[in-house]
mmCIF file with all atom_site columns, C-alpha atoms in Angstrom:
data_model
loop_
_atom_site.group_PDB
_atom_site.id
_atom_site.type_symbol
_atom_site.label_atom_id
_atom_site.label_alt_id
_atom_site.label_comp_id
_atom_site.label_asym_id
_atom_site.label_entity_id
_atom_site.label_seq_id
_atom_site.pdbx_PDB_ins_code
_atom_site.Cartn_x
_atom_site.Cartn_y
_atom_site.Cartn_z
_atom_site.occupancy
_atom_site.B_iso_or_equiv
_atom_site.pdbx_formal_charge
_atom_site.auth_seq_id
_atom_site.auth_comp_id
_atom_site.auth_asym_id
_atom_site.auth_atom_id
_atom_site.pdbx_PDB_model_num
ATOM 1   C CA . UNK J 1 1   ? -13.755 0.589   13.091  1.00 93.00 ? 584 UNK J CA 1
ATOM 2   C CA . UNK J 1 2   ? -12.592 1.736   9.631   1.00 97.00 ? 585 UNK J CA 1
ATOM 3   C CA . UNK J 1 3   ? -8.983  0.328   8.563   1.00 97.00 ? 586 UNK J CA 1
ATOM 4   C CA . UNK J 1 4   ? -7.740  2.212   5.506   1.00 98.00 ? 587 UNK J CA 1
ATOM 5   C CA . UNK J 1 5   ? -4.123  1.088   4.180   1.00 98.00 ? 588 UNK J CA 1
ATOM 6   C CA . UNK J 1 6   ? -2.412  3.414   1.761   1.00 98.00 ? 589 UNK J CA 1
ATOM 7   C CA . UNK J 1 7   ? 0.196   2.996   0.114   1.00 97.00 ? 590 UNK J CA 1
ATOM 8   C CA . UNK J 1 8   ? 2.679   4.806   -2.131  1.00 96.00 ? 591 UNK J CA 1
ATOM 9   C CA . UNK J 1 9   ? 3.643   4.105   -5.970  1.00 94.00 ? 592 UNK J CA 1
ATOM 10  C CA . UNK J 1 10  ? 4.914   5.617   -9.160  1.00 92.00 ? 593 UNK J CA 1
ATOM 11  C CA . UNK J 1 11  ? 4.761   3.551   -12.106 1.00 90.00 ? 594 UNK J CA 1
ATOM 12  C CA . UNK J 1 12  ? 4.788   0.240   -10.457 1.00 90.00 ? 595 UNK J CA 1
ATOM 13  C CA . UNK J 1 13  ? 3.792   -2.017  -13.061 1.00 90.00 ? 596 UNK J CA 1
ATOM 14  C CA . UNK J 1 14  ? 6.985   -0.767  -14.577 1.00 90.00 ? 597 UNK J CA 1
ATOM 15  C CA . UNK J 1 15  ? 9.357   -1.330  -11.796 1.00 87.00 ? 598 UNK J CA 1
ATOM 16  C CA . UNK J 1 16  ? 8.176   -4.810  -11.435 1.00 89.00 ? 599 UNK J CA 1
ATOM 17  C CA . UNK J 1 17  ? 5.958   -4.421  -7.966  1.00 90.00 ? 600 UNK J CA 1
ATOM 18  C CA . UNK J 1 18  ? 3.857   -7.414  -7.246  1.00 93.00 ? 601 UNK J CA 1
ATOM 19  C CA . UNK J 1 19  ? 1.023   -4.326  -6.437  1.00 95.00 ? 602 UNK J CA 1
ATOM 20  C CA . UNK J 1 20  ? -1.805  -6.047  -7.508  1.00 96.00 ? 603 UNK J CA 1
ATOM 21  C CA . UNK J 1 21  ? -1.356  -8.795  -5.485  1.00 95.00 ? 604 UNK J CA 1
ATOM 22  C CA . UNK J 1 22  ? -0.835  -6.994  -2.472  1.00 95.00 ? 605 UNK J CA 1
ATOM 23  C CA . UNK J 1 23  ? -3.816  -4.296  -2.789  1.00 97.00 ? 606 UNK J CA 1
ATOM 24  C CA . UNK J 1 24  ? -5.734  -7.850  -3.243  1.00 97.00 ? 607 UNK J CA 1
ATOM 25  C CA . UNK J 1 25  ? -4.288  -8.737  -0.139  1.00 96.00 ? 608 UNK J CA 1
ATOM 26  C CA . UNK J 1 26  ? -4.718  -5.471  1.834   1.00 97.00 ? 609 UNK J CA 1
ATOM 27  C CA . UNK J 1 27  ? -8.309  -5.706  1.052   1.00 97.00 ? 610 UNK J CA 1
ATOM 28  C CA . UNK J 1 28  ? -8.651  -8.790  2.833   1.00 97.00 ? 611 UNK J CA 1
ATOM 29  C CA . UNK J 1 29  ? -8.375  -6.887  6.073   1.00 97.00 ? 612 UNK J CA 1
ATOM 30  C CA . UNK J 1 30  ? -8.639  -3.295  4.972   1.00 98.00 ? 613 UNK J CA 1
ATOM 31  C CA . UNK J 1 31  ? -12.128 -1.205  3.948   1.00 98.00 ? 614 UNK J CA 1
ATOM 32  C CA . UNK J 1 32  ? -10.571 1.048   1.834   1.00 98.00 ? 615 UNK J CA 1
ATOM 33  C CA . UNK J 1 33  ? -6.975  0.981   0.234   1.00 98.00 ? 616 UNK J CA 1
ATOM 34  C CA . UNK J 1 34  ? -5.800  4.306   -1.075  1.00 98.00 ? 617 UNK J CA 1
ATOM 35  C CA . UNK J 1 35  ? -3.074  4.842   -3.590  1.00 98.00 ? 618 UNK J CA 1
ATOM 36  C CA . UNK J 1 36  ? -0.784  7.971   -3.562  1.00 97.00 ? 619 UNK J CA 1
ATOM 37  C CA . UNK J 1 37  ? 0.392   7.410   -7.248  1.00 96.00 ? 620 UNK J CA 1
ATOM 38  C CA . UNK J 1 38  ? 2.956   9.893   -7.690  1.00 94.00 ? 621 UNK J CA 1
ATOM 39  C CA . UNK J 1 39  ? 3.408   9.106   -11.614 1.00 92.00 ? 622 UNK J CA 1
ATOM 40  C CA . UNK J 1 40  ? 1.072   6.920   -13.567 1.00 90.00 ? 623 UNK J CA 1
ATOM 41  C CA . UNK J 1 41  ? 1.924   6.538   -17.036 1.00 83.00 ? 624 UNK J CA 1
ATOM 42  C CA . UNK J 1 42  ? 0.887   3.282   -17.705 1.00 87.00 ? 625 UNK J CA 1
ATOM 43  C CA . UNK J 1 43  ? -2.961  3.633   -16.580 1.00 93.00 ? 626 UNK J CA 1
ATOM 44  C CA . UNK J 1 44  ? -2.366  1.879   -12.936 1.00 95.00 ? 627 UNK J CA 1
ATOM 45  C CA . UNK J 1 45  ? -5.017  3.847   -11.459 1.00 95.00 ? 628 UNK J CA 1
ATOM 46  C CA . UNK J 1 46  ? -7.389  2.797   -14.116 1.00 95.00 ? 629 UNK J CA 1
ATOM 47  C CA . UNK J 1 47  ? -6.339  -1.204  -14.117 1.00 96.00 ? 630 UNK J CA 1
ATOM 48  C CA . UNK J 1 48  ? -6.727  -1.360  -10.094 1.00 97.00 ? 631 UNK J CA 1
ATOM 49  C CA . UNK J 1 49  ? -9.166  0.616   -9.297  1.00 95.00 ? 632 UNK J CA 1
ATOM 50  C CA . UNK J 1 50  ? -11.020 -2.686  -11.297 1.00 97.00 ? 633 UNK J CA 1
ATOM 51  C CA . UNK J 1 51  ? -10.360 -4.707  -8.373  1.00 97.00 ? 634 UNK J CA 1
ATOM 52  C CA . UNK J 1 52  ? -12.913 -3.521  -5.930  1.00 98.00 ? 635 UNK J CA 1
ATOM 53  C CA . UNK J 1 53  ? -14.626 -0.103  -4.945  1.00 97.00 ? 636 UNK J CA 1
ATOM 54  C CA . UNK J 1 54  ? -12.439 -0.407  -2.325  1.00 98.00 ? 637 UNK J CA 1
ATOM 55  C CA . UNK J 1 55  ? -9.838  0.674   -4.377  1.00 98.00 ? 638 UNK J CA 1
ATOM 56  C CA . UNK J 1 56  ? -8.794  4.778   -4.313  1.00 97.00 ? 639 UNK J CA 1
ATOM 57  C CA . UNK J 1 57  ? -6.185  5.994   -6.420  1.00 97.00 ? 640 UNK J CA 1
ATOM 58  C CA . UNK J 1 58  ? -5.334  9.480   -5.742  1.00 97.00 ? 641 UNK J CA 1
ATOM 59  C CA . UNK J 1 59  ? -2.819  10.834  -8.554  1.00 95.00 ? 642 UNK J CA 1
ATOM 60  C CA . UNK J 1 60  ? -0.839  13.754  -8.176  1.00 95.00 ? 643 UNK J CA 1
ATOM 61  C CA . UNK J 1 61  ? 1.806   12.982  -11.344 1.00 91.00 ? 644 UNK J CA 1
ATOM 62  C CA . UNK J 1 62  ? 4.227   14.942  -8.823  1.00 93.00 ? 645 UNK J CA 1
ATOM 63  C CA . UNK J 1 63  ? 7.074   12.157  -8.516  1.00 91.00 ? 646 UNK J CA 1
ATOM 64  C CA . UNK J 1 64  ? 9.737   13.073  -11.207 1.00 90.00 ? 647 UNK J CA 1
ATOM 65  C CA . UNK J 1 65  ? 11.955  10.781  -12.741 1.00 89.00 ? 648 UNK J CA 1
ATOM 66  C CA . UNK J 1 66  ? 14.915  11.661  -11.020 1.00 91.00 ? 649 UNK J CA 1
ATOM 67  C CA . UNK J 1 67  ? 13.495  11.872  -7.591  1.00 88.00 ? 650 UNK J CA 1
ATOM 68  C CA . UNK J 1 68  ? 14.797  12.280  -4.360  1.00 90.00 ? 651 UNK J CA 1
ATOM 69  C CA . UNK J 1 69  ? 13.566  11.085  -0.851  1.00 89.00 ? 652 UNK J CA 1
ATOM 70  C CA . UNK J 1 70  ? 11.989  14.353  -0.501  1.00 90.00 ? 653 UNK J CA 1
ATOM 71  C CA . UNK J 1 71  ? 9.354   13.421  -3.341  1.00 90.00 ? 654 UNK J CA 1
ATOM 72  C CA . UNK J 1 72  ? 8.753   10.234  -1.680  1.00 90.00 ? 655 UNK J CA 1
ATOM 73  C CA . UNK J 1 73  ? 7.922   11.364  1.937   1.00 93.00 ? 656 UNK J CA 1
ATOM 74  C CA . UNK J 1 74  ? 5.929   14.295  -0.045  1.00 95.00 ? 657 UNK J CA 1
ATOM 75  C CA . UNK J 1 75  ? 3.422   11.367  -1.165  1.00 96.00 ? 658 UNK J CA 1
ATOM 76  C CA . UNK J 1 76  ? 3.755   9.676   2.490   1.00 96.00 ? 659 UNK J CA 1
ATOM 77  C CA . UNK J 1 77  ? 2.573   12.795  4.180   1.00 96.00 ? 660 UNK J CA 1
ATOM 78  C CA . UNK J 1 78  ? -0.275  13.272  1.833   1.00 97.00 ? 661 UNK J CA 1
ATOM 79  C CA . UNK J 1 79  ? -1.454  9.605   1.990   1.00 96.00 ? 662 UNK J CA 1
ATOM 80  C CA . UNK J 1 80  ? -1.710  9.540   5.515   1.00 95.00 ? 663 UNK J CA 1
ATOM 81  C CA . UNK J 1 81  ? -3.511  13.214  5.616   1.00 97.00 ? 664 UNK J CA 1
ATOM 82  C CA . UNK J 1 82  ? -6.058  11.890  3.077   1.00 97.00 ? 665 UNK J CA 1
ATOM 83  C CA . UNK J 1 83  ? -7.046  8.556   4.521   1.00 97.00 ? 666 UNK J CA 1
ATOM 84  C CA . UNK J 1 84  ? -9.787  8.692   6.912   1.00 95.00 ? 667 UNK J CA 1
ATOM 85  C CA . UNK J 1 85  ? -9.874  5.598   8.686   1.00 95.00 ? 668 UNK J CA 1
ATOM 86  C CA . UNK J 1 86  ? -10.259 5.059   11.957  1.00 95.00 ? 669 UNK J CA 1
ATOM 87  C CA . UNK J 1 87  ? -7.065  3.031   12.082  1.00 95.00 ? 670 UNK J CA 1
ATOM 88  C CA . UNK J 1 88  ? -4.444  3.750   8.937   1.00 96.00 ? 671 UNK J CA 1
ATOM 89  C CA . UNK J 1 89  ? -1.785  1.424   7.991   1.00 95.00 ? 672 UNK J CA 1
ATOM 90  C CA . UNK J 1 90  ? 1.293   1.960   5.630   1.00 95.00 ? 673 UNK J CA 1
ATOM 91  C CA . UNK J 1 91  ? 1.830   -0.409  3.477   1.00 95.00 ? 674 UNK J CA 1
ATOM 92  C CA . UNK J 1 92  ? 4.772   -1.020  0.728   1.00 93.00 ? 675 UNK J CA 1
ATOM 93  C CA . UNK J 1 93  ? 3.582   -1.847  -2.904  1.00 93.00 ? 676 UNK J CA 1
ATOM 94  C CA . UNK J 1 94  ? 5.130   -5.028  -2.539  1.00 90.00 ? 677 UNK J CA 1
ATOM 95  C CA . UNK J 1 95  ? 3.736   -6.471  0.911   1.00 90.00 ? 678 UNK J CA 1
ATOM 96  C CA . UNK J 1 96  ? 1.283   -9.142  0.391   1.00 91.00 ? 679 UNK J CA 1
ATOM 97  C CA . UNK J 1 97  ? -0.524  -11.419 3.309   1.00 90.00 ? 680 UNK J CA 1
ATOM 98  C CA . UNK J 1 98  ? -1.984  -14.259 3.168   1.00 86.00 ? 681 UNK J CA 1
ATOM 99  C CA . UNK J 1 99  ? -5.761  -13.711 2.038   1.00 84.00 ? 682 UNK J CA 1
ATOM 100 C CA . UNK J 1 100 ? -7.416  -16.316 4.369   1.00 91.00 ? 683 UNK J CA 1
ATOM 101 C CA . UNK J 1 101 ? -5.914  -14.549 7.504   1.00 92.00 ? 684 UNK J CA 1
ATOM 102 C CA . UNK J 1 102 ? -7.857  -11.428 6.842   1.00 95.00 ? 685 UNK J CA 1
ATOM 103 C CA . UNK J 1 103 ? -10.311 -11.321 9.539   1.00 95.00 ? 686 UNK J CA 1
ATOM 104 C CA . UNK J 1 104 ? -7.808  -12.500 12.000  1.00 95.00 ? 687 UNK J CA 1
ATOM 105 C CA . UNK J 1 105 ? -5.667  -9.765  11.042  1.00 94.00 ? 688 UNK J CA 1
ATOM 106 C CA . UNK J 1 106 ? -7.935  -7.136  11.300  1.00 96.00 ? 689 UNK J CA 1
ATOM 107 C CA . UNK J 1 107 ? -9.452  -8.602  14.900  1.00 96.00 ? 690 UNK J CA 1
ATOM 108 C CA . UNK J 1 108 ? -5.705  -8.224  15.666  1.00 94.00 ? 691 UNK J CA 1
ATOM 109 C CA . UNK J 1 109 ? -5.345  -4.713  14.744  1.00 95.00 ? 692 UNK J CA 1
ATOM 110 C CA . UNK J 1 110 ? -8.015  -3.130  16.098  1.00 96.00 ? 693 UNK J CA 1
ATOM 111 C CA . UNK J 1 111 ? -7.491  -4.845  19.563  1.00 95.00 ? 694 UNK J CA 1
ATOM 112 C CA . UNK J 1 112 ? -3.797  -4.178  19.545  1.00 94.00 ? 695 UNK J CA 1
ATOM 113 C CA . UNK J 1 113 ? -4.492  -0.804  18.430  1.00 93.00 ? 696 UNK J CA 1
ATOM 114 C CA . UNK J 1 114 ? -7.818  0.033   20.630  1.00 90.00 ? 697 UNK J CA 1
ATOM 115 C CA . UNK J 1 115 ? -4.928  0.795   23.377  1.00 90.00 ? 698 UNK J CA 1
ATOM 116 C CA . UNK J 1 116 ? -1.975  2.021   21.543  1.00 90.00 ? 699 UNK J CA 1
ATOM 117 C CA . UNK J 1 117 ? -0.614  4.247   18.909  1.00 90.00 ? 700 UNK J CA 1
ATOM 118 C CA . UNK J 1 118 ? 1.467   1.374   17.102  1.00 88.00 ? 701 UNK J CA 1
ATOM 119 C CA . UNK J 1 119 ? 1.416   -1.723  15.688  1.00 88.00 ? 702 UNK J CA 1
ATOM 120 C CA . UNK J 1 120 ? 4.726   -3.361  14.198  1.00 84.00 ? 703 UNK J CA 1
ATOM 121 C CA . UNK J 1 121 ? 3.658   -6.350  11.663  1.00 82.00 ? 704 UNK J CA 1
ATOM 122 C CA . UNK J 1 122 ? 6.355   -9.015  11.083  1.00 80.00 ? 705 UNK J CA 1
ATOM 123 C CA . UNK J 1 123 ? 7.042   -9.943  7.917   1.00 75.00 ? 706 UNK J CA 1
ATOM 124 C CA . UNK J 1 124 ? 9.070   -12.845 6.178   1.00 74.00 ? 707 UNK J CA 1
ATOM 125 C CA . UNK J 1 125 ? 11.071  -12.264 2.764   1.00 71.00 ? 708 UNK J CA 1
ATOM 126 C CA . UNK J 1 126 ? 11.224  -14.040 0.344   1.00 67.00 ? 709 UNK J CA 1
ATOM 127 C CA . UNK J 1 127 ? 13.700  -13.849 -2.944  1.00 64.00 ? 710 UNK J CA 1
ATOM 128 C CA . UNK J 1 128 ? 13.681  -16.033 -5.912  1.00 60.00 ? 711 UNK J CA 1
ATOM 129 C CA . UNK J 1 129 ? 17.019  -15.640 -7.964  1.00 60.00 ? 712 UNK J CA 1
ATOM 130 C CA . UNK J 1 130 ? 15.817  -16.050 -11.375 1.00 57.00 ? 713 UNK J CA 1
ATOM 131 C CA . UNK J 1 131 ? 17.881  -17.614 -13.986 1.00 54.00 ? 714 UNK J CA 1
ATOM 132 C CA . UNK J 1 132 ? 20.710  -18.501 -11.288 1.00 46.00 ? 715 UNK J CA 1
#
């Protein structure tokens, strides 16, 4: 089964996302991750798509500045019309797993998801108060 995780960004080098990290991560279980980069002024889709062929950016430079949620689900929609997985995950640009639990995570998955429509993944924070 094909796992494609997309996820949705604009400008995230600039607001400080840890993306690169987590697309590293995603790979570890996904076959394809696909971007929905609503703004890229900074070249994202150039610098990740380095990491792997894996890697799908797919720009649309429709997210304005001032944006409302509207813009956002906008890029949601589209990222889950255009990935073609068998099984499709949304991801935040700011998720990351742990890259030696891939393959368990992806057995998981597809047997949790061979016989139904959801999946909810746990997930821990974690926040680091800098300079405090």
């Amino acid at each position: 089964m094909k796992i494609t995780t997309y996820v949705t960004v604009t400008d995230p080098i600039q607001m400080g996302f840890p993306v690169f990290e987590a697309v590293k991560s995603y790979l570890s279980f996904s076959d394809e991750v696909l971007l929905v980069v609503g703004r890229d002024t900074e070249n994202f889709c150039k610098q990740i798509s380095k990491i792997s062929n894996k890697v799908v950016c797919l720009e649309t430079n429709l997210w304005p500045k001032d944006w409302v949620y509207q813009d956002m689900t906008y890029h949601m929609n589209l990222g889950l019309q255009k990935a073609d997985g068998d099984i499709v995950i949304k991801m935040d640009a700011d998720g990351i797993f742990a890259d030696q639990h891939g393959e368990e995570i992806r057995k998981k998955l597809i047997d949790v998801l061979s016989n139904n429509l959801f999946c909810h993944l746990d997930r821990l924070n974690y926040y680091h108060g800098y300079g405090y």
